[in-house]
Amino acid sequence: MASSERTRLQSNQAGRHAAGAAGTSQQERMLLAAAGGSANQAARRRGVGGTCVNVGCIPKKLMHQAALLGQALRDSKKFGWEYDEQGNFSLQVKELFNSLGVEYNVLELDKVDDGVSIQEVLSGITNHRSLPSVFVNKFHLGGSHRTFQKLMHQAALLGQALRDSKKFGWEYDEQAPPWCRDQYFVTASGFRATNRKGVETYCTAAKFVIATGERPRYLGIQGDKEYCITSDDLFSLTHCPGKTLVVGGSCVALECAGFLAGLGLEVTVMTRSILLRGFDQEMAEKVGSYMEQHGVKFIRKFVPVMVQQLEAGSPGKLKVVAKSTEGSETIDGVYNTVLLAIGRDSCTKKLGLEKIGVTINEKTGKIPVNDAEQTNLSHVYAIGDVVEGKPALTPVAIRDRVIGFHVLGPNAGEITQGFAAAIRCGLTKQLLDATTGIHPTCGEVFTTLEITKASGADITPKSC
């Protein structure tokens, strides 16, 4: 029989993704101010921060930066730079071990570009396929001592925070893990959560915030859940993924394919139709063309119908059989890793929301809310990726008003962020024309736009 606890809270937050984490401070303060309470409990399945921090924007940005640095190193040779291809990392690790008096052996590898061959050598010696790698007493510490220093420092801070919390009246089970195996409503004001040790906690609250986010979708074919990984799994791999098939044409699929290829892996993208559905297709095709020029292969208008394991390992070997979306043709290929990025589903269908009458879109699992982020039950709120039905903030089309902005190129995100603020402030074409361009920059082109797409004229710059 599972043990249980009863807790009375003023506000209970289900989920701990980015929106949920924000809810603990901003959203929750608003809720608790009315209720007169001061406590919040988060029932979560994953680390604090959810998708963005753990398996989304942040790790993807780090992986892209790693790929860009590799490209920059290769480009630097054309400008006369010389460097040790083994990298400063090795020197830093040697200095660290020397300062600690640790005995170590150095594996010197020939200067080759074939990452797969290097991984095979490492695998035979250490049973790990990552480079560079650090082992202490045969324990794998990974490829960056700075990363582990930061992780250990953060772990120490979290431990101290838990100890300090007792001084403020917080109570917690020091043995039980904080994440939940099951969480669901049992009454309109009661919520039950069960952790992986089977300990149940029953909470009542005046208000609830649903912030459970979304999880990647599987194909529903033979072998997908057994042998494929998703974009959520990619950043927790303990080995190099090797030759990778990315299934999907979404921004997540292309982002993952891009940085894996940038890190030197053989990457193929398989799509059932177009790239970046919902995006400007001219821009989407330019992205695809650029990726192909940089070594990413594309298999278009095919979908996997079976994934079969040929060889176990880290990574192993997988056979993928795919069928044409336009006929009966089938193809197959062998890969080390198959990564699925075909969409995400809202994590709301096992919360028991139907028991208390919260309206949910049966197909998508998303929850309609009003402008105050309330569901059809005034004491239940929803925020983040699970929300549906908010009206789009469509700008009013004024003559000459800038109502959209597209840029494809280096630092596109940085450029767009600045222009986004200007558009919100009522940017017009006249204001852009009157702005002095900062030369030479990528963004200055928007101060000299003269050719319309409808004209069909050549947009190639005639001078700098």
CSV table of C-alpha atoms in Angstrom, one decimal:
chain,number,residue,atom,x,y,z
A,1,MET,CA,0.0,0.0,0.0
A,2,ALA,CA,1.5,3.3,-1.0
A,3,SER,CA,1.9,5.9,1.8
A,4,SER,CA,0.2,9.2,1.4
A,5,GLU,CA,0.4,12.8,2.6
A,6,ARG,CA,-2.3,15.5,2.6
A,7,THR,CA,-1.3,19.1,1.9
A,8,ARG,CA,-3.3,22.2,1.9
A,9,LEU,CA,-2.0,24.8,-0.6
A,10,GLN,CA,-3.3,28.2,-1.8
A,11,SER,CA,-2.1,27.6,-5.3
A,12,ASN,CA,-1.0,24.4,-6.9
A,13,GLN,CA,1.0,24.3,-10.2
A,14,ALA,CA,1.0,21.2,-12.3
A,15,GLY,CA,4.1,21.0,-14.4
A,16,ARG,CA,7.5,22.7,-14.3
A,17,HIS,CA,8.3,23.8,-17.8
A,18,ALA,CA,9.4,27.3,-18.7
A,19,ALA,CA,6.0,28.8,-18.4
A,20,GLY,CA,5.4,26.9,-15.2
A,21,ALA,CA,8.7,28.1,-13.7
A,22,ALA,CA,7.7,31.6,-14.5
A,23,GLY,CA,4.4,30.9,-12.9
A,24,THR,CA,6.1,30.2,-9.6
A,25,SER,CA,7.1,33.9,-9.4
A,26,GLN,CA,5.1,36.2,-11.6
A,27,GLN,CA,1.8,34.3,-12.3
A,28,GLU,CA,1.7,32.9,-8.8
A,29,ARG,CA,2.2,36.1,-7.0
A,30,MET,CA,-0.9,37.4,-8.7
A,31,LEU,CA,-2.9,34.3,-7.7
A,32,LEU,CA,-1.6,34.3,-4.1
A,33,ALA,CA,-2.2,38.0,-3.6
A,34,ALA,CA,-5.9,37.4,-3.9
A,35,ALA,CA,-5.9,34.2,-1.9
A,36,GLY,CA,-3.7,35.4,0.9
A,37,GLY,CA,-1.4,32.4,0.6
A,38,SER,CA,2.3,32.0,0.4
A,39,ALA,CA,3.1,28.5,-0.8
A,40,ASN,CA,3.3,26.7,-4.1
A,41,GLN,CA,3.9,23.1,-5.0
A,42,ALA,CA,5.0,21.9,-8.5
A,43,ALA,CA,4.2,18.4,-9.6
A,44,ARG,CA,6.7,17.7,-12.3
A,45,ARG,CA,8.1,14.9,-14.5
A,46,ARG,CA,11.2,16.6,-15.7
A,47,GLY,CA,13.8,19.1,-14.4
A,48,VAL,CA,12.9,22.7,-13.5
A,49,GLY,CA,12.6,24.8,-16.6
A,50,GLY,CA,11.0,22.2,-18.8
A,51,THR,CA,11.6,21.9,-22.6
A,52,CYS,CA,13.4,25.2,-23.2
A,53,VAL,CA,16.1,24.8,-20.6
A,54,ASN,CA,16.5,21.0,-20.6
A,55,VAL,CA,15.9,19.8,-24.2
A,56,GLY,CA,15.0,22.9,-26.2
A,57,CYS,CA,16.4,26.3,-26.9
A,58,ILE,CA,19.3,26.3,-24.5
A,59,PRO,CA,21.0,23.0,-25.4
A,60,LYS,CA,20.3,23.6,-29.1
A,61,LYS,CA,22.0,27.0,-28.9
A,62,LEU,CA,25.0,25.4,-27.3
A,63,MET,CA,25.2,22.7,-29.9
A,64,HIS,CA,24.9,25.2,-32.7
A,65,GLN,CA,27.7,27.3,-31.1
A,66,ALA,CA,29.9,24.2,-31.0
A,67,ALA,CA,29.3,23.6,-34.7
A,68,LEU,CA,29.9,27.2,-35.6
A,69,LEU,CA,33.2,27.2,-33.6
A,70,GLY,CA,34.3,24.2,-35.6
A,71,GLN,CA,33.5,25.9,-38.8
A,72,ALA,CA,35.3,29.1,-37.6
A,73,LEU,CA,38.4,27.1,-36.8
A,74,ARG,CA,38.5,25.6,-40.3
A,75,ASP,CA,37.9,29.0,-41.9
A,76,SER,CA,40.6,30.6,-39.7
A,77,LYS,CA,43.3,28.6,-41.6
A,78,LYS,CA,42.4,30.6,-44.8
A,79,PHE,CA,43.3,33.8,-42.9
A,80,GLY,CA,46.7,32.5,-41.8
A,81,TRP,CA,45.9,31.2,-38.3
A,82,GLU,CA,47.7,28.1,-37.0
A,83,TYR,CA,46.5,26.1,-34.1
A,84,ASP,CA,46.9,22.8,-32.4
A,85,GLU,CA,44.0,20.7,-33.7
A,86,GLN,CA,43.9,18.7,-30.5
A,87,GLY,CA,42.6,22.0,-29.0
A,88,ASN,CA,43.2,23.9,-25.8
A,89,PHE,CA,40.8,21.5,-24.0
A,90,SER,CA,43.5,18.9,-23.8
A,91,LEU,CA,46.0,21.3,-22.4
A,92,GLN,CA,43.5,22.5,-19.8
A,93,VAL,CA,42.8,19.0,-18.7
A,94,LYS,CA,46.5,18.1,-18.5
A,95,GLU,CA,47.1,21.2,-16.4
A,96,LEU,CA,44.2,20.3,-14.1
A,97,PHE,CA,45.4,16.8,-13.6
A,98,ASN,CA,49.0,17.9,-13.0
A,99,SER,CA,47.9,20.4,-10.4
A,100,LEU,CA,46.0,17.6,-8.6
A,101,GLY,CA,48.9,15.2,-8.9
A,102,VAL,CA,46.7,12.7,-10.9
A,103,GLU,CA,48.4,10.2,-13.0
A,104,TYR,CA,47.0,9.9,-16.5
A,105,ASN,CA,47.7,8.5,-20.0
A,106,VAL,CA,47.3,10.6,-23.2
A,107,LEU,CA,45.9,9.0,-26.3
A,108,GLU,CA,47.4,10.7,-29.3
A,109,LEU,CA,45.4,10.5,-32.5
A,110,ASP,CA,46.5,11.2,-36.0
A,111,LYS,CA,45.2,14.5,-37.4
A,112,VAL,CA,42.4,13.2,-39.5
A,113,ASP,CA,39.0,14.6,-40.4
A,114,ASP,CA,37.2,11.2,-40.2
A,115,GLY,CA,35.3,11.5,-36.9
A,116,VAL,CA,33.8,8.0,-37.3
A,117,SER,CA,37.2,6.4,-37.5
A,118,ILE,CA,38.4,8.3,-34.3
A,119,GLN,CA,35.2,7.1,-32.5
A,120,GLU,CA,35.9,3.5,-33.5
A,121,VAL,CA,39.4,3.8,-32.0
A,122,LEU,CA,38.1,5.3,-28.8
A,123,SER,CA,35.3,2.7,-28.6
A,124,GLY,CA,37.9,-0.1,-28.7
A,125,ILE,CA,40.0,1.4,-25.9
A,126,THR,CA,37.4,3.0,-23.6
A,127,ASN,CA,34.0,1.7,-24.7
A,128,HIS,CA,33.0,5.3,-25.3
A,129,ARG,CA,32.7,7.1,-28.6
A,130,SER,CA,33.2,10.7,-27.7
A,131,LEU,CA,36.2,13.0,-28.3
A,132,PRO,CA,37.8,14.5,-26.4
A,133,SER,CA,36.9,12.4,-23.4
A,134,VAL,CA,38.2,12.4,-19.8
A,135,PHE,CA,38.3,9.3,-17.7
A,136,VAL,CA,39.3,9.1,-14.0
A,137,ASN,CA,39.6,5.7,-12.5
A,138,LYS,CA,37.9,4.3,-15.6
A,139,PHE,CA,34.9,6.6,-14.9
A,140,HIS,CA,33.8,8.7,-17.9
A,141,LEU,CA,33.6,12.4,-16.9
A,142,GLY,CA,32.7,13.6,-20.4
A,143,GLY,CA,34.2,16.1,-22.8
A,144,SER,CA,34.4,19.3,-20.9
A,145,HIS,CA,35.7,19.8,-17.3
A,146,ARG,CA,34.1,23.3,-17.3
A,147,THR,CA,30.7,21.7,-17.8
A,148,PHE,CA,31.2,19.4,-14.9
A,149,GLN,CA,32.6,22.1,-12.7
A,150,LYS,CA,29.4,24.1,-13.3
A,151,LEU,CA,27.1,21.1,-12.8
A,152,MET,CA,28.8,20.2,-9.5
A,153,HIS,CA,28.7,23.9,-8.3
A,154,GLN,CA,25.0,24.0,-9.2
A,155,ALA,CA,24.3,20.8,-7.4
A,156,ALA,CA,26.0,22.2,-4.3
A,157,LEU,CA,23.9,25.4,-4.5
A,158,LEU,CA,20.7,23.3,-4.8
A,159,GLY,CA,21.6,21.2,-1.8
A,160,GLN,CA,22.2,24.3,0.3
A,161,ALA,CA,18.9,25.8,-0.9
A,162,LEU,CA,17.1,22.7,0.3
A,163,ARG,CA,18.7,22.9,3.7
A,164,ASP,CA,18.0,26.6,4.0
A,165,SER,CA,14.3,26.0,3.1
A,166,LYS,CA,13.6,24.2,6.3
A,167,LYS,CA,14.3,27.5,8.2
A,168,PHE,CA,11.4,29.0,6.3
A,169,GLY,CA,8.9,26.2,7.2
A,170,TRP,CA,9.3,24.0,4.1
A,171,GLU,CA,9.1,20.2,4.7
A,172,TYR,CA,10.3,17.6,2.2
A,173,ASP,CA,11.1,13.9,2.1
A,174,GLU,CA,14.9,13.8,1.8
A,175,GLN,CA,14.8,10.2,0.4
A,176,ALA,CA,12.0,10.5,-2.1
A,177,PRO,CA,12.8,11.9,-5.6
A,178,PRO,CA,11.0,15.2,-6.4
A,179,TRP,CA,9.6,14.1,-9.8
A,180,CYS,CA,6.2,12.6,-10.2
A,181,ARG,CA,5.1,9.3,-11.8
A,182,ASP,CA,1.4,10.2,-11.9
A,183,GLN,CA,-0.5,13.4,-11.3
A,184,TYR,CA,-4.2,14.0,-11.7
A,185,PHE,CA,-7.3,15.8,-10.4
A,186,VAL,CA,-9.6,13.8,-8.2
A,187,THR,CA,-12.0,16.6,-7.3
A,188,ALA,CA,-12.5,20.2,-8.5
A,189,SER,CA,-10.2,21.4,-5.7
A,190,GLY,CA,-8.2,18.2,-5.0
A,191,PHE,CA,-5.1,16.9,-6.9
A,192,ARG,CA,-3.2,13.7,-6.3
A,193,ALA,CA,0.5,13.1,-7.2
A,194,THR,CA,2.5,9.9,-6.9
A,195,ASN,CA,6.3,9.8,-7.1
A,196,ARG,CA,8.4,7.0,-8.4
A,197,LYS,CA,8.7,5.4,-4.9
A,198,GLY,CA,4.9,5.1,-4.8
A,199,VAL,CA,4.5,7.9,-2.2
A,200,GLU,CA,1.2,9.7,-2.8
A,201,THR,CA,0.6,13.3,-2.0
A,202,TYR,CA,-3.0,14.7,-2.0
A,203,CYS,CA,-3.2,18.5,-2.4
A,204,THR,CA,-6.1,20.9,-2.2
A,205,ALA,CA,-6.0,24.4,-3.4
A,206,ALA,CA,-8.1,27.4,-4.2
A,207,LYS,CA,-6.5,27.8,-7.6
A,208,PHE,CA,-4.6,25.6,-10.0
A,209,VAL,CA,-2.2,26.4,-12.9
A,210,ILE,CA,-1.7,23.8,-15.7
A,211,ALA,CA,1.7,24.2,-17.2
A,212,THR,CA,2.6,20.7,-18.2
A,213,GLY,CA,3.9,21.6,-21.7
A,214,GLU,CA,4.3,19.1,-24.6
A,215,ARG,CA,6.3,16.0,-25.4
A,216,PRO,CA,7.5,14.6,-28.8
A,217,ARG,CA,5.2,12.5,-30.9
A,218,TYR,CA,6.1,9.0,-32.2
A,219,LEU,CA,5.3,7.6,-35.6
A,220,GLY,CA,3.2,4.6,-34.4
A,221,ILE,CA,5.2,2.1,-36.5
A,222,GLN,CA,7.1,-1.1,-35.7
A,223,GLY,CA,10.2,-0.3,-33.8
A,224,ASP,CA,9.8,3.4,-33.3
A,225,LYS,CA,9.6,3.5,-29.5
A,226,GLU,CA,12.0,0.7,-29.1
A,227,TYR,CA,14.8,2.0,-31.2
A,228,CYS,CA,14.3,5.7,-32.2
A,229,ILE,CA,15.0,8.7,-30.1
A,230,THR,CA,13.3,12.1,-30.1
A,231,SER,CA,14.7,15.6,-29.9
A,232,ASP,CA,14.1,15.4,-26.1
A,233,ASP,CA,16.5,12.4,-25.9
A,234,LEU,CA,19.2,13.8,-28.1
A,235,PHE,CA,20.8,16.0,-25.4
A,236,SER,CA,21.1,13.3,-22.8
A,237,LEU,CA,22.9,10.7,-25.0
A,238,THR,CA,26.1,9.4,-23.4
A,239,HIS,CA,27.6,8.5,-26.8
A,240,CYS,CA,28.0,10.0,-30.3
A,241,PRO,CA,24.9,9.4,-32.4
A,242,GLY,CA,27.0,8.6,-35.5
A,243,LYS,CA,25.3,8.4,-38.9
A,244,THR,CA,21.8,9.9,-38.1
A,245,LEU,CA,18.5,9.9,-39.9
A,246,VAL,CA,16.3,12.8,-38.8
A,247,VAL,CA,12.6,12.3,-39.6
A,248,GLY,CA,10.6,15.4,-40.1
A,249,GLY,CA,10.7,18.8,-41.8
A,250,SER,CA,10.0,21.0,-38.8
A,251,CYS,CA,12.2,23.7,-37.4
A,252,VAL,CA,13.2,21.3,-34.6
A,253,ALA,CA,14.2,18.6,-37.2
A,254,LEU,CA,16.3,21.0,-39.3
A,255,GLU,CA,17.9,22.6,-36.2
A,256,CYS,CA,19.0,19.2,-34.9
A,257,ALA,CA,20.2,18.1,-38.4
A,258,GLY,CA,22.1,21.3,-38.8
A,259,PHE,CA,24.2,21.2,-35.7
A,260,LEU,CA,24.8,17.4,-36.0
A,261,ALA,CA,26.2,17.9,-39.5
A,262,GLY,CA,28.2,20.9,-38.2
A,263,LEU,CA,29.8,18.6,-35.6
A,264,GLY,CA,31.0,16.4,-38.4
A,265,LEU,CA,28.3,13.6,-38.5
A,266,GLU,CA,26.7,12.1,-41.6
A,267,VAL,CA,23.1,13.3,-41.5
A,268,THR,CA,20.0,12.6,-43.6
A,269,VAL,CA,16.6,14.3,-43.3
A,270,MET,CA,13.5,12.4,-44.4
A,271,THR,CA,10.3,14.5,-44.9
A,272,ARG,CA,6.8,13.5,-46.0
A,273,SER,CA,6.2,16.8,-47.8
A,274,ILE,CA,7.6,20.3,-47.6
A,275,LEU,CA,10.1,21.8,-45.3
A,276,LEU,CA,9.1,24.2,-42.5
A,277,ARG,CA,5.3,24.0,-42.9
A,278,GLY,CA,3.7,27.3,-42.1
A,279,PHE,CA,6.9,29.3,-42.9
A,280,ASP,CA,7.5,31.3,-46.1
A,281,GLN,CA,8.3,28.5,-48.5
A,282,GLU,CA,10.9,30.6,-50.5
A,283,MET,CA,12.8,31.0,-47.3
A,284,ALA,CA,12.3,27.4,-46.3
A,285,GLU,CA,13.8,26.2,-49.6
A,286,LYS,CA,16.8,28.5,-49.2
A,287,VAL,CA,17.4,26.9,-45.8
A,288,GLY,CA,17.1,23.4,-47.3
A,289,SER,CA,19.5,24.3,-50.2
A,290,TYR,CA,22.0,25.8,-47.8
A,291,MET,CA,22.0,22.6,-45.7
A,292,GLU,CA,22.4,20.4,-48.7
A,293,GLN,CA,25.5,22.5,-49.8
A,294,HIS,CA,26.9,21.8,-46.3
A,295,GLY,CA,26.5,18.0,-46.5
A,296,VAL,CA,23.0,17.3,-45.2
A,297,LYS,CA,21.2,14.8,-47.4
A,298,PHE,CA,17.4,15.0,-48.0
A,299,ILE,CA,14.9,12.3,-48.8
A,300,ARG,CA,11.7,13.9,-49.7
A,301,LYS,CA,8.1,12.6,-49.9
A,302,PHE,CA,8.9,9.4,-48.0
A,303,VAL,CA,7.9,8.3,-44.5
A,304,PRO,CA,9.3,5.4,-42.4
A,305,VAL,CA,7.1,2.3,-42.0
A,306,MET,CA,9.5,0.1,-40.0
A,307,VAL,CA,12.6,0.4,-37.9
A,308,GLN,CA,14.6,-2.8,-37.3
A,309,GLN,CA,17.6,-3.2,-35.0
A,310,LEU,CA,20.5,-4.8,-36.9
A,311,GLU,CA,23.1,-4.4,-34.2
A,312,ALA,CA,22.9,-3.3,-30.5
A,313,GLY,CA,25.4,-0.8,-29.2
A,314,SER,CA,26.1,2.8,-28.4
A,315,PRO,CA,25.3,3.6,-31.1
A,316,GLY,CA,24.1,0.4,-32.7
A,317,LYS,CA,22.8,-0.1,-36.3
A,318,LEU,CA,19.2,0.4,-37.4
A,319,LYS,CA,17.6,-0.5,-40.7
A,320,VAL,CA,14.8,1.9,-41.7
A,321,VAL,CA,12.2,1.0,-44.4
A,322,ALA,CA,10.4,3.9,-45.8
A,323,LYS,CA,7.5,4.3,-48.2
A,324,SER,CA,6.8,7.0,-50.8
A,325,THR,CA,3.9,9.3,-50.1
A,326,GLU,CA,3.1,9.4,-53.8
A,327,GLY,CA,3.1,5.8,-54.7
A,328,SER,CA,4.1,2.2,-53.7
A,329,GLU,CA,7.9,2.7,-53.9
A,330,THR,CA,9.8,1.6,-50.8
A,331,ILE,CA,13.5,2.3,-49.9
A,332,ASP,CA,15.7,1.3,-47.0
A,333,GLY,CA,18.8,2.5,-45.3
A,334,VAL,CA,21.1,1.7,-42.4
A,335,TYR,CA,21.8,4.3,-39.7
A,336,ASN,CA,23.3,4.5,-36.2
A,337,THR,CA,20.6,6.7,-34.8
A,338,VAL,CA,17.0,7.6,-35.9
A,339,LEU,CA,15.8,10.9,-34.5
A,340,LEU,CA,12.1,11.7,-34.7
A,341,ALA,CA,11.0,15.4,-34.9
A,342,ILE,CA,7.5,15.1,-36.3
A,343,GLY,CA,5.6,17.2,-33.7
A,344,ARG,CA,4.6,17.4,-30.1
A,345,ASP,CA,1.5,16.6,-28.1
A,346,SER,CA,0.2,18.4,-25.1
A,347,CYS,CA,0.5,16.6,-21.8
A,348,THR,CA,-3.0,17.2,-20.5
A,349,LYS,CA,-4.9,14.0,-21.2
A,350,LYS,CA,-3.9,12.1,-18.0
A,351,LEU,CA,-4.5,14.9,-15.6
A,352,GLY,CA,-8.1,14.1,-14.9
A,353,LEU,CA,-9.2,17.4,-16.2
A,354,GLU,CA,-12.3,15.8,-17.8
A,355,LYS,CA,-13.4,14.7,-14.3
A,356,ILE,CA,-13.7,18.3,-13.1
A,357,GLY,CA,-15.2,19.7,-16.3
A,358,VAL,CA,-12.2,21.6,-17.9
A,359,THR,CA,-12.7,21.9,-21.6
A,360,ILE,CA,-10.0,20.3,-23.7
A,361,ASN,CA,-9.5,20.0,-27.5
A,362,GLU,CA,-9.8,16.2,-27.9
A,363,LYS,CA,-7.6,16.1,-30.9
A,364,THR,CA,-4.7,18.3,-29.7
A,365,GLY,CA,-5.1,18.1,-26.0
A,366,LYS,CA,-4.8,21.9,-25.8
A,367,ILE,CA,-6.9,24.0,-23.4
A,368,PRO,CA,-8.9,27.1,-24.4
A,369,VAL,CA,-8.4,30.0,-22.0
A,370,ASN,CA,-9.5,33.7,-21.8
A,371,ASP,CA,-7.3,36.8,-21.7
A,372,ALA,CA,-6.7,36.2,-18.0
A,373,GLU,CA,-5.4,32.6,-18.8
A,374,GLN,CA,-8.4,31.1,-17.1
A,375,THR,CA,-10.0,27.9,-18.4
A,376,ASN,CA,-13.8,27.5,-18.4
A,377,LEU,CA,-13.4,26.9,-14.7
A,378,SER,CA,-12.4,30.2,-13.1
A,379,HIS,CA,-10.1,28.6,-10.5
A,380,VAL,CA,-8.1,26.6,-13.1
A,381,TYR,CA,-5.6,28.4,-15.2
A,382,ALA,CA,-3.4,27.2,-18.1
A,383,ILE,CA,-0.2,28.7,-19.4
A,384,GLY,CA,2.5,27.9,-22.0
A,385,ASP,CA,2.4,25.3,-24.7
A,386,VAL,CA,-0.9,23.7,-23.5
A,387,VAL,CA,-2.9,26.8,-24.3
A,388,GLU,CA,-5.3,27.1,-27.2
A,389,GLY,CA,-7.7,29.6,-28.5
A,390,LYS,CA,-6.0,32.9,-27.7
A,391,PRO,CA,-6.7,35.4,-30.5
A,392,ALA,CA,-3.7,36.2,-32.6
A,393,LEU,CA,-2.4,39.7,-32.1
A,394,THR,CA,-2.8,40.6,-35.8
A,395,PRO,CA,-1.4,44.1,-36.5
A,396,VAL,CA,-3.7,46.6,-38.1
A,397,ALA,CA,-2.7,47.0,-41.8
A,398,ILE,CA,-1.9,50.7,-42.3
A,399,ARG,CA,-0.6,52.1,-45.6
A,400,ASP,CA,3.1,51.7,-45.7
A,401,ARG,CA,3.1,50.0,-42.2
A,402,VAL,CA,5.6,47.2,-41.8
A,403,ILE,CA,3.6,44.2,-40.8
A,404,GLY,CA,6.1,41.4,-41.4
A,405,PHE,CA,9.9,40.8,-41.4
A,406,HIS,CA,11.9,37.9,-42.9
A,407,VAL,CA,15.7,37.5,-42.7
A,408,LEU,CA,17.8,34.5,-43.6
A,409,GLY,CA,21.5,34.7,-42.8
A,410,PRO,CA,24.1,35.0,-40.1
A,411,ASN,CA,22.8,36.3,-36.7
A,412,ALA,CA,19.2,36.3,-38.0
A,413,GLY,CA,17.9,36.0,-34.5
A,414,GLU,CA,19.8,39.0,-33.2
A,415,ILE,CA,18.6,41.1,-36.2
A,416,THR,CA,15.0,40.1,-35.9
A,417,GLN,CA,14.9,40.8,-32.1
A,418,GLY,CA,15.8,44.5,-32.8
A,419,PHE,CA,13.4,44.9,-35.7
A,420,ALA,CA,10.6,43.2,-33.7
A,421,ALA,CA,10.6,46.1,-31.2
A,422,ALA,CA,10.5,48.6,-34.0
A,423,ILE,CA,7.5,46.9,-35.7
A,424,ARG,CA,5.6,46.9,-32.4
A,425,CYS,CA,6.2,50.6,-32.2
A,426,GLY,CA,4.7,51.2,-35.7
A,427,LEU,CA,7.7,50.9,-38.0
A,428,THR,CA,7.0,52.2,-41.6
A,429,LYS,CA,8.9,51.9,-44.9
A,430,GLN,CA,9.6,55.7,-44.7
A,431,LEU,CA,11.2,55.3,-41.3
A,432,LEU,CA,13.4,52.5,-42.6
A,433,ASP,CA,14.4,54.6,-45.7
A,434,ALA,CA,15.3,57.5,-43.4
A,435,THR,CA,17.5,55.3,-41.2
A,436,THR,CA,21.3,55.5,-41.7
A,437,GLY,CA,22.6,52.0,-42.3
A,438,ILE,CA,25.5,50.8,-40.1
A,439,HIS,CA,28.1,49.6,-42.6
A,440,PRO,CA,29.2,46.8,-43.0
A,441,THR,CA,26.4,44.9,-41.3
A,442,CYS,CA,23.9,42.3,-42.3
A,443,GLY,CA,21.0,44.4,-41.0
A,444,GLU,CA,21.7,47.5,-43.1
A,445,VAL,CA,20.1,46.0,-46.1
A,446,PHE,CA,16.7,46.8,-44.7
A,447,THR,CA,17.4,50.5,-44.9
A,448,THR,CA,17.9,50.4,-48.7
A,449,LEU,CA,15.1,48.1,-49.9
A,450,GLU,CA,13.8,49.2,-53.3
A,451,ILE,CA,12.8,46.0,-55.3
A,452,THR,CA,9.5,44.3,-54.7
A,453,LYS,CA,9.1,40.5,-55.1
A,454,ALA,CA,6.2,41.1,-57.5
A,455,SER,CA,8.5,43.0,-59.9
A,456,GLY,CA,10.6,39.9,-60.5
A,457,ALA,CA,13.7,42.2,-60.7
A,458,ASP,CA,17.2,40.9,-59.7
A,459,ILE,CA,17.9,41.6,-56.0
A,460,THR,CA,21.6,40.8,-56.3
A,461,PRO,CA,23.5,43.8,-54.7
A,462,LYS,CA,25.3,45.9,-57.3
A,463,SER,CA,27.8,47.2,-54.8
A,464,CYS,CA,28.5,47.3,-51.1
